[in-house]
Every structure is written in C-alpha cells, then in structure tokens.
Coordinates of C-alpha atoms in Angstrom, one line a residue:
Chain A
M1 CA 0.0 -0.1 0.0
N2 CA 2.7 2.5 1.0
T3 CA 4.7 1.4 -2.2
T4 CA 1.5 2.1 -4.1
A5 CA 0.8 5.6 -2.5
T6 CA 4.2 6.3 -3.0
S7 CA 4.1 5.4 -6.6
I8 CA 0.8 7.4 -7.0
S9 CA 2.3 10.3 -5.3
R10 CA 5.5 10.0 -7.5
T11 CA 3.2 9.7 -10.7
T12 CA 1.2 12.8 -9.6
R13 CA 4.1 14.8 -9.0
A14 CA 5.7 13.8 -12.2
A15 CA 2.5 14.6 -14.1
A16 CA 2.3 17.9 -12.3
R17 CA 5.8 18.6 -13.2
G18 CA 5.3 17.5 -16.8
H19 CA 2.4 19.8 -17.2
S20 CA 4.4 22.6 -15.9
R21 CA 7.2 22.3 -18.1
E22 CA 5.1 22.2 -21.0
Q23 CA 3.2 25.3 -19.7
I24 CA 6.4 27.1 -19.1
L25 CA 7.5 26.2 -22.7
K26 CA 4.2 26.9 -24.3
S27 CA 3.9 30.3 -22.5
G28 CA 7.5 31.2 -23.0
R29 CA 7.4 30.5 -26.6
E30 CA 4.4 32.8 -27.2
L31 CA 6.2 35.5 -25.5
I32 CA 9.4 35.1 -27.4
A33 CA 7.7 34.7 -30.8
G34 CA 6.0 38.0 -29.9
R35 CA 9.0 40.0 -28.4
G36 CA 12.3 38.3 -29.1
F37 CA 14.3 36.3 -26.7
N38 CA 16.4 39.0 -25.2
A39 CA 13.4 41.4 -24.4
T40 CA 11.5 38.5 -22.8
G41 CA 12.1 38.6 -19.1
L42 CA 12.0 35.6 -16.8
D43 CA 9.3 37.3 -14.7
A44 CA 7.2 37.9 -17.8
I45 CA 7.6 34.2 -18.5
L46 CA 6.9 33.1 -15.0
K47 CA 3.6 35.3 -15.0
A48 CA 2.5 34.0 -18.3
A49 CA 3.0 30.5 -17.2
G50 CA 1.6 31.0 -13.7
V51 CA 4.4 29.1 -12.0
P52 CA 6.7 30.2 -9.4
K53 CA 10.5 30.7 -10.0
G54 CA 11.2 27.6 -8.1
S55 CA 9.3 25.6 -10.7
F56 CA 11.3 27.3 -13.6
Y57 CA 14.7 26.3 -12.0
H58 CA 13.4 23.0 -11.4
Y59 CA 13.3 22.4 -15.1
F60 CA 15.8 24.7 -16.6
A61 CA 19.3 25.6 -15.3
S62 CA 19.0 29.2 -16.7
K63 CA 17.0 31.3 -19.2
E64 CA 19.5 30.1 -22.0
D65 CA 18.7 26.6 -21.1
F66 CA 15.1 27.5 -21.2
G67 CA 15.5 29.1 -24.7
L68 CA 17.3 26.1 -26.0
A69 CA 14.4 23.8 -24.8
V70 CA 11.8 25.9 -26.5
I71 CA 13.9 25.4 -29.6
D72 CA 13.9 21.7 -29.3
D73 CA 10.3 21.6 -28.3
F74 CA 9.3 23.7 -31.4
A75 CA 11.7 21.5 -33.6
Q76 CA 10.0 18.4 -32.5
Q77 CA 6.5 19.7 -33.2
Y78 CA 7.7 21.3 -36.4
A79 CA 9.2 18.0 -37.7
E80 CA 6.0 16.4 -37.3
H81 CA 4.3 19.3 -39.2
L82 CA 6.6 18.8 -42.1
N83 CA 6.6 15.0 -42.2
G84 CA 2.8 15.4 -42.5
F85 CA 3.5 17.1 -45.9
L86 CA 6.7 15.7 -47.1
S87 CA 6.2 11.9 -46.2
D88 CA 2.8 11.8 -47.9
K89 CA 3.5 9.2 -50.5
T90 CA 0.0 9.3 -51.9
L91 CA 1.2 12.8 -53.7
A92 CA 4.0 13.3 -56.0
P93 CA 7.0 14.7 -54.3
L94 CA 7.0 18.2 -55.7
E95 CA 3.1 18.3 -55.0
R96 CA 3.9 17.6 -51.3
V97 CA 6.3 20.7 -51.4
R98 CA 3.5 22.8 -53.1
R99 CA 1.0 21.8 -50.4
F100 CA 3.3 22.8 -47.7
M101 CA 4.1 26.1 -49.1
E102 CA 0.1 26.6 -49.6
S103 CA -0.4 25.6 -46.0
G104 CA 2.2 28.1 -44.9
I105 CA 0.4 30.9 -47.0
E106 CA -2.8 30.1 -45.5
S107 CA -1.3 30.1 -41.9
L108 CA 0.4 33.4 -42.3
G109 CA -2.8 34.9 -43.9
S110 CA -4.9 33.7 -41.0
C111 CA -2.7 35.7 -38.5
Q112 CA -2.3 38.7 -40.8
C113 CA 1.2 37.8 -41.2
A114 CA 2.0 38.7 -37.6
R115 CA 3.8 35.5 -37.0
G116 CA 6.7 34.0 -39.1
C117 CA 9.0 31.4 -38.3
L118 CA 10.3 31.2 -34.5
L119 CA 13.6 29.8 -35.8
G120 CA 14.0 32.6 -38.3
D121 CA 13.5 35.1 -35.8
L122 CA 15.7 33.6 -33.1
G123 CA 18.2 33.0 -35.7
Q124 CA 18.2 36.5 -36.8
E125 CA 18.3 37.7 -33.2
L126 CA 20.8 35.3 -31.7
A127 CA 23.0 33.5 -34.0
A128 CA 25.7 36.2 -33.7
Q129 CA 25.4 36.6 -29.9
N130 CA 25.2 33.1 -28.6
E131 CA 27.2 30.2 -30.1
S132 CA 24.9 27.6 -28.3
F133 CA 21.9 29.1 -30.0
R134 CA 23.4 29.3 -33.2
V135 CA 24.4 25.7 -33.4
R136 CA 21.2 24.5 -32.1
I137 CA 19.1 26.7 -34.6
D138 CA 21.5 25.6 -37.3
R139 CA 20.8 22.0 -36.5
V140 CA 17.1 22.3 -36.8
F141 CA 17.5 24.2 -40.0
Q142 CA 19.7 21.2 -41.2
S143 CA 17.3 18.8 -40.4
W144 CA 14.5 20.7 -42.4
K145 CA 16.7 21.0 -45.2
R146 CA 17.4 17.1 -45.2
K147 CA 13.6 16.5 -45.5
F148 CA 13.3 18.9 -48.5
A149 CA 16.5 17.5 -50.0
D150 CA 15.1 13.8 -49.7
C151 CA 11.9 15.1 -51.3
F152 CA 13.8 16.6 -54.2
E153 CA 15.9 13.5 -54.5
E154 CA 12.8 11.5 -54.7
A155 CA 11.3 14.0 -57.2
R156 CA 14.5 13.6 -59.3
A157 CA 14.4 9.8 -59.3
A158 CA 10.7 10.2 -60.6
G159 CA 11.8 12.4 -63.4
D160 CA 10.0 15.4 -62.1
L161 CA 13.3 17.3 -62.0
H162 CA 16.2 17.6 -64.3
V163 CA 18.7 14.8 -63.9
H164 CA 21.5 17.4 -63.1
S165 CA 19.6 19.1 -60.2
D166 CA 21.3 19.0 -56.9
P167 CA 18.7 18.1 -54.2
D168 CA 21.1 19.6 -51.4
K169 CA 21.5 22.9 -53.1
L170 CA 17.6 23.0 -54.1
A171 CA 16.8 22.5 -50.5
E172 CA 19.3 25.1 -49.2
F173 CA 17.8 27.6 -51.8
F174 CA 14.3 26.7 -51.0
L175 CA 14.9 27.0 -47.1
A176 CA 16.5 30.5 -47.6
G177 CA 13.9 31.7 -50.0
W178 CA 11.1 30.5 -47.8
E179 CA 12.5 32.0 -44.7
G180 CA 13.1 35.3 -46.6
A181 CA 9.6 35.4 -47.9
L182 CA 8.2 34.7 -44.5
L183 CA 10.2 37.8 -43.4
R184 CA 9.0 40.0 -46.4
A185 CA 5.4 38.8 -45.7
K186 CA 5.6 40.0 -41.9
V187 CA 7.1 43.4 -43.3
A188 CA 4.7 43.9 -46.0
K189 CA 1.7 42.5 -43.9
S190 CA 0.8 40.5 -47.0
V191 CA 1.1 37.0 -48.3
Q192 CA 2.0 38.3 -51.7
P193 CA 5.7 37.8 -51.3
L194 CA 5.1 34.1 -50.3
K195 CA 2.9 33.6 -53.4
D196 CA 5.7 35.3 -55.6
F197 CA 8.2 32.9 -54.2
T198 CA 6.0 29.8 -54.6
E199 CA 5.3 30.8 -58.2
L200 CA 8.7 31.6 -59.3
F201 CA 10.3 28.7 -57.3
F202 CA 8.1 26.1 -59.4
A203 CA 8.2 27.9 -62.7
G204 CA 12.1 28.9 -62.5
V205 CA 13.8 26.6 -60.2
L206 CA 12.0 23.3 -60.3
K207 CA 11.1 23.0 -63.7
P208 CA 12.3 19.6 -65.1
Chain B
M1 CA 31.8 91.5 -35.0
N2 CA 29.2 90.6 -32.5
T3 CA 27.2 89.3 -35.4
T4 CA 30.2 87.4 -36.9
A5 CA 30.9 85.9 -33.3
T6 CA 27.3 84.8 -33.2
S7 CA 27.1 83.4 -36.6
I8 CA 30.3 81.3 -35.7
S9 CA 29.0 80.2 -32.2
R10 CA 25.8 79.3 -34.3
T11 CA 27.8 77.2 -36.8
T12 CA 29.9 75.7 -34.3
R13 CA 27.0 74.8 -32.1
A14 CA 25.3 73.2 -35.5
A15 CA 28.3 71.5 -36.3
A16 CA 28.6 69.9 -32.9
R17 CA 24.9 69.1 -32.9
G18 CA 25.4 67.5 -36.4
H19 CA 28.2 65.6 -35.1
S20 CA 26.7 64.5 -32.1
R21 CA 23.3 63.2 -34.0
E22 CA 25.5 61.2 -36.4
Q23 CA 27.3 59.8 -33.5
I24 CA 24.4 58.8 -31.6
L25 CA 22.8 57.2 -34.8
K26 CA 26.2 55.3 -35.5
S27 CA 26.6 54.0 -32.2
G28 CA 22.9 53.3 -31.7
R29 CA 22.9 51.3 -35.0
E30 CA 26.0 49.3 -33.9
L31 CA 24.3 48.2 -30.7
I32 CA 20.9 47.7 -32.3
A33 CA 22.6 45.5 -34.9
G34 CA 24.3 43.6 -32.3
R35 CA 21.6 43.1 -29.7
G36 CA 18.3 44.1 -31.2
F37 CA 16.3 47.1 -30.8
N38 CA 14.2 45.9 -27.7
A39 CA 17.1 44.8 -25.9
T40 CA 19.2 47.9 -26.5
G41 CA 18.6 50.4 -23.5
L42 CA 18.8 54.2 -23.9
D43 CA 21.4 54.3 -21.3
A44 CA 23.6 51.8 -23.5
I45 CA 23.1 54.0 -26.4
L46 CA 24.1 57.3 -24.5
K47 CA 27.1 55.5 -23.2
A48 CA 28.3 54.3 -26.4
A49 CA 27.7 57.6 -28.1
G50 CA 29.2 59.5 -25.0
V51 CA 26.5 61.9 -25.0
P52 CA 24.2 63.0 -22.1
K53 CA 20.5 62.2 -22.0
G54 CA 19.8 65.8 -22.9
S55 CA 21.6 65.8 -26.3
F56 CA 19.7 62.5 -27.2
Y57 CA 16.2 64.2 -26.5
H58 CA 17.3 67.2 -28.5
Y59 CA 17.5 65.2 -31.6
F60 CA 14.9 62.3 -30.9
A61 CA 11.4 62.7 -29.3
S62 CA 11.7 59.0 -28.0
K63 CA 13.8 55.7 -28.4
E64 CA 11.0 54.8 -31.2
D65 CA 11.8 58.1 -33.2
F66 CA 15.5 57.3 -32.7
G67 CA 15.0 53.8 -34.2
L68 CA 13.1 55.1 -37.0
A69 CA 16.0 57.6 -37.6
V70 CA 18.5 54.8 -37.6
I71 CA 16.5 53.2 -40.3
D72 CA 16.3 56.1 -42.5
D73 CA 20.0 56.7 -41.9
F74 CA 20.9 53.2 -42.9
A75 CA 18.4 53.3 -45.9
Q76 CA 20.1 56.5 -47.2
Q77 CA 23.5 55.0 -47.0
Y78 CA 22.6 51.6 -48.4
A79 CA 20.7 53.1 -51.4
E80 CA 24.1 54.8 -52.5
H81 CA 25.8 51.4 -51.9
L82 CA 23.0 49.8 -54.0
N83 CA 23.2 52.5 -56.7
G84 CA 27.0 52.0 -57.1
F85 CA 26.2 48.4 -58.2
L86 CA 22.8 48.7 -60.2
S87 CA 23.4 52.0 -61.9
D88 CA 26.8 51.0 -63.3
K89 CA 26.0 51.3 -67.0
T90 CA 29.5 50.1 -67.8
L91 CA 28.2 46.5 -67.1
A92 CA 25.3 44.4 -68.4
P93 CA 22.3 44.6 -65.9
L94 CA 22.6 41.0 -64.7
E95 CA 26.3 41.5 -64.3
R96 CA 25.5 44.4 -61.9
V97 CA 23.2 42.2 -59.7
R98 CA 25.9 39.4 -59.8
R99 CA 28.7 41.9 -58.7
F100 CA 26.4 43.1 -55.9
M101 CA 25.8 39.5 -54.6
E102 CA 29.4 38.6 -54.9
S103 CA 30.4 41.8 -52.9
G104 CA 27.9 40.8 -50.2
I105 CA 29.3 37.4 -49.9
E106 CA 32.8 38.8 -49.5
S107 CA 31.4 41.2 -46.9
L108 CA 29.7 38.5 -44.8
G109 CA 32.7 36.3 -45.0
S110 CA 35.0 39.0 -43.7
C111 CA 33.0 39.3 -40.6
Q112 CA 32.5 35.7 -40.1
C113 CA 28.7 36.0 -41.1
A114 CA 28.0 37.7 -37.7
R115 CA 26.3 40.6 -39.4
G116 CA 23.5 40.2 -41.8
C117 CA 21.2 42.9 -42.8
L118 CA 19.9 45.5 -40.4
L119 CA 16.8 46.0 -42.1
G120 CA 16.0 42.2 -42.1
D121 CA 17.0 42.0 -38.4
L122 CA 14.6 44.8 -37.5
G123 CA 11.9 43.7 -39.9
Q124 CA 12.0 40.0 -38.1
E125 CA 12.0 41.8 -34.7
L126 CA 9.6 44.7 -35.0
A127 CA 7.2 44.3 -37.7
A128 CA 4.5 42.4 -35.8
Q129 CA 5.1 44.6 -32.9
N130 CA 5.1 48.2 -34.1
E131 CA 3.2 49.6 -37.0
S132 CA 5.4 52.6 -37.5
F133 CA 8.5 50.4 -37.7
R134 CA 6.8 48.0 -40.0
V135 CA 5.7 50.7 -42.6
R136 CA 9.2 52.4 -42.6
I137 CA 11.0 49.0 -43.0
D138 CA 8.7 48.0 -45.9
R139 CA 8.9 51.3 -47.4
V140 CA 12.9 50.7 -47.6
F141 CA 12.4 47.2 -48.9
Q142 CA 10.1 48.3 -51.5
S143 CA 12.6 50.9 -52.5
W144 CA 15.3 48.3 -52.9
K145 CA 12.8 46.0 -54.8
R146 CA 12.4 49.0 -57.3
K147 CA 15.9 49.3 -58.0
F148 CA 16.2 45.6 -58.6
A149 CA 13.1 45.6 -60.6
D150 CA 14.5 48.4 -62.8
C151 CA 17.6 46.4 -63.5
F152 CA 15.7 43.2 -64.4
E153 CA 13.8 45.5 -66.8
E154 CA 16.7 46.7 -68.4
A155 CA 18.0 43.0 -68.8
R156 CA 14.6 41.9 -70.5
A157 CA 15.0 44.9 -72.8
A158 CA 18.5 43.9 -73.6
G159 CA 17.3 40.3 -74.3
D160 CA 19.0 38.8 -71.3
L161 CA 15.9 37.6 -69.7
H162 CA 13.0 35.8 -71.3
V163 CA 10.4 38.3 -72.7
H164 CA 7.6 37.0 -70.4
S165 CA 9.7 37.6 -67.2
D166 CA 8.1 39.8 -64.6
P167 CA 10.7 42.2 -63.4
D168 CA 8.7 43.0 -60.2
K169 CA 8.1 39.4 -59.3
L170 CA 11.8 38.7 -59.9
A171 CA 12.6 41.5 -57.9
E172 CA 10.3 40.4 -54.9
F173 CA 11.7 36.7 -55.3
F174 CA 15.4 38.0 -55.2
L175 CA 14.9 40.3 -52.3
A176 CA 13.2 37.4 -50.2
G177 CA 15.8 34.9 -51.3
W178 CA 18.9 37.2 -50.4
E179 CA 17.4 38.3 -47.0
G180 CA 16.8 34.5 -46.3
A181 CA 20.3 33.6 -47.5
L182 CA 21.8 36.2 -45.3
L183 CA 19.8 34.8 -42.2
R184 CA 20.9 31.2 -43.1
A185 CA 24.4 32.3 -43.6
K186 CA 24.2 33.9 -40.1
V187 CA 23.0 30.7 -38.5
A188 CA 25.3 28.4 -40.6
K189 CA 28.1 30.7 -39.8
S190 CA 29.2 30.2 -43.5
V191 CA 28.6 31.8 -46.9
Q192 CA 27.7 28.7 -48.6
P193 CA 24.0 29.6 -48.5
L194 CA 24.8 33.0 -50.1
K195 CA 26.9 31.0 -52.9
D196 CA 24.2 28.4 -53.3
F197 CA 21.3 31.1 -53.7
T198 CA 23.5 33.1 -56.2
E199 CA 24.2 30.0 -58.3
L200 CA 20.8 28.7 -58.4
F201 CA 19.3 32.1 -58.9
F202 CA 21.3 32.7 -62.1
A203 CA 21.2 29.3 -63.4
G204 CA 17.4 28.7 -62.6
V205 CA 15.6 31.8 -62.3
L206 CA 17.2 34.4 -64.5
K207 CA 18.3 32.1 -67.3
P208 CA 17.0 33.7 -70.7

C-alpha cells in the first residue's frame, strides 16, 4: 500500500511537473515569438505560465537553457508538421512541397502575417550573439533541409526534376527563399511575397 | 563682430549638434545590430555615443523616434551602396546584380557572417510589434525592390531575360531569397547559403 501510495504520489508529482514544464515552454514560446528572446524577461515568462521561480529552475538551469528547450520543443513539433506533408506518399514529391507552401501561405494569412518562423526570428536575433543558440538553430535548419532534399531527390528519381539538379542545393535555396519570404510577408503585412516566391520557385527553379 | 561671433557660435553649435546626432545614430546602429532594438537600452546608447540624455532628446523625441531615424540613416547609405552596383552602366544589368551579390558574400565572409542585414533583423524583430517600424522598413524594402526591378527590366529589354519575365516578381523573389540567404549564412556561420542562392538564382531563375 505504502509502495502504491508512494508510486501514485510520484506519478502525480511527475504529471504535475510534466504539465508545468510544457506550460512554461508554451507560454515562453508565445512571449519569445512576440517580443524576441532578449526582451523577454524571466518574470514575464513566470507570470504568463503561472508558475513560481522555483518551478522554472526545477526544469531549466538558466534562461538560456530554457531558450534552447523552447527551440527543441518547437523543432520536435515542426518536424511532425513537415513530415505530414513531405512523407505523404499518396502525392508526387513536388506536389507535397507545393502543399506545404500553400499551407504556410494560408497560415500566415490567417494571422495577418504577424507570425513568421520562430527559428528565423531567433536565428536573426541570436546567431551572432550566442554560439549555443546558433548551433542549435542551425541543427534544426539542417534537419529541415534534409527533409526537403530527400523530397527533391525523390522527385529527381521520378523524373520530375532535371537529372542534373542537386537536391541539397535546391533544399538550401528553398529554405533560404522561404525564410526570406516569411520575413518579407511579415514586413509587407501581405502573403504576396510568399505567393511570388512559390510561383517563381516552381516555374523557374523546379522545372524539369 | 558681434554678428560674426554669433554666427560662428551658431555654426559651431550646429556642427557640434550635427556631429552628435551622427554619433548617436552610428553608435546606436552598432548596438541595435548586435543586440536587437528591444534589448538595447537608452543608457547603453548614450554611453556608447558618449552623450548626455539631454543631447539625445534634443534630436529624438523618443527611443522609437531614434529607431526610425536609424532606419532612415541606414536606408540612405544603403541606397548609395546599391546604386553603386545597379546604376553602373558600364556593365550588363545582370552582371551588376551578380557583382552586388558577390560583394555581399565577401562582406559577410569578412565578418564571419556575424552581421546580416539591419533591415532584415529589425523587420524580423519589430514588424509584428510596431506598425510605424513595419511601415518604415517595408518602405525601404520596396525602394530596394524597385531598384532591382529596374535592373531586371533593363535586362529584359536587352534580351538577357525571357520576354515573359516579370521584373517586379523577380525583384520580390530576389529580395526574399537574398534576405533569407543572409539569415541562413548567419545561422550556419558560412557563406555557402549565399553562394548556393547566387548559383541557382542565375542558373534557374534568371536564365533567358
């Protein structure tokens, strides 16, 4: 009984902890996406998450450690989002890329282009300031790049891309262009830059 | 004599003021480029510029007003930089664009990719937070876009681009892609994304 009680108590505490960590990450991500990492104070994060400072330091050694966890958490969720599009074998590889872009345009449009890409924002802000952040963000970008490169490789094998196309370079080009188009959309408060990028990317860069 | 003295005194004061304004803008831009706008405190700007608070408020009504002046100042200087490449009639239009890109790659390489584009940084940070900043940054991006569109239009007229090319869309595509490649270069700490973008932009997008 005692063992069971202890076990339940542990489970409950663990669940509570799990919930709090998630909660802190979620609230923190919102704040960081809105204000940037440097301008987001620890107090604001705690207030938004509704947790005391002790809980924060239970999960994160420092604000930097927390920022890196926000990146990991976002990367994990976004990988699933990307796989939903790029691993959809019912569609031709380039059609998967197009659907991903169309979904991005829709998503930006629905928030009046107020939110771009968290990794783009943090990369812009922190890459030159903090090597841990730079390396972590680059690792995520590289993982996205690989997913697109695999898709372009599949397209090439299927004869949908020129045989001399370089899937890796195409993926780097796509990633840069898409991140830049997200920035332009945010600044122009319009999805037009994303539409222009999509149109020319397919008509100019990806034509067989 | 009195008139002359007064006149000299005015000139000196004006010169001193002019110098200080420039100095505050220059130091402020350095700090903002390094840390972001939100994370750059007024005290740090004053300290870096070596001016008292009174001088700051003599030139700028607020920190926002100062931020907008930094953008204007940068835009003016960058317009000259761009014109140096894009108005060089001794070169074919697309060669001017290529030289601009090569110069950017060299410049990023020489600072280990620590600095990207100030407008890209501020756009990413502030576009969704502050409408005055968003509008001002977009205006500058639009002016850059027009310069590239004019150059692409010239290239089309010279038969160096497909007759159906849309100079405006090409310019938007270029601007997005280049800004994104600058971000990628910063995060990857490598000029390779800029090189990849340049190669594919010329081979894929700009081919006649």
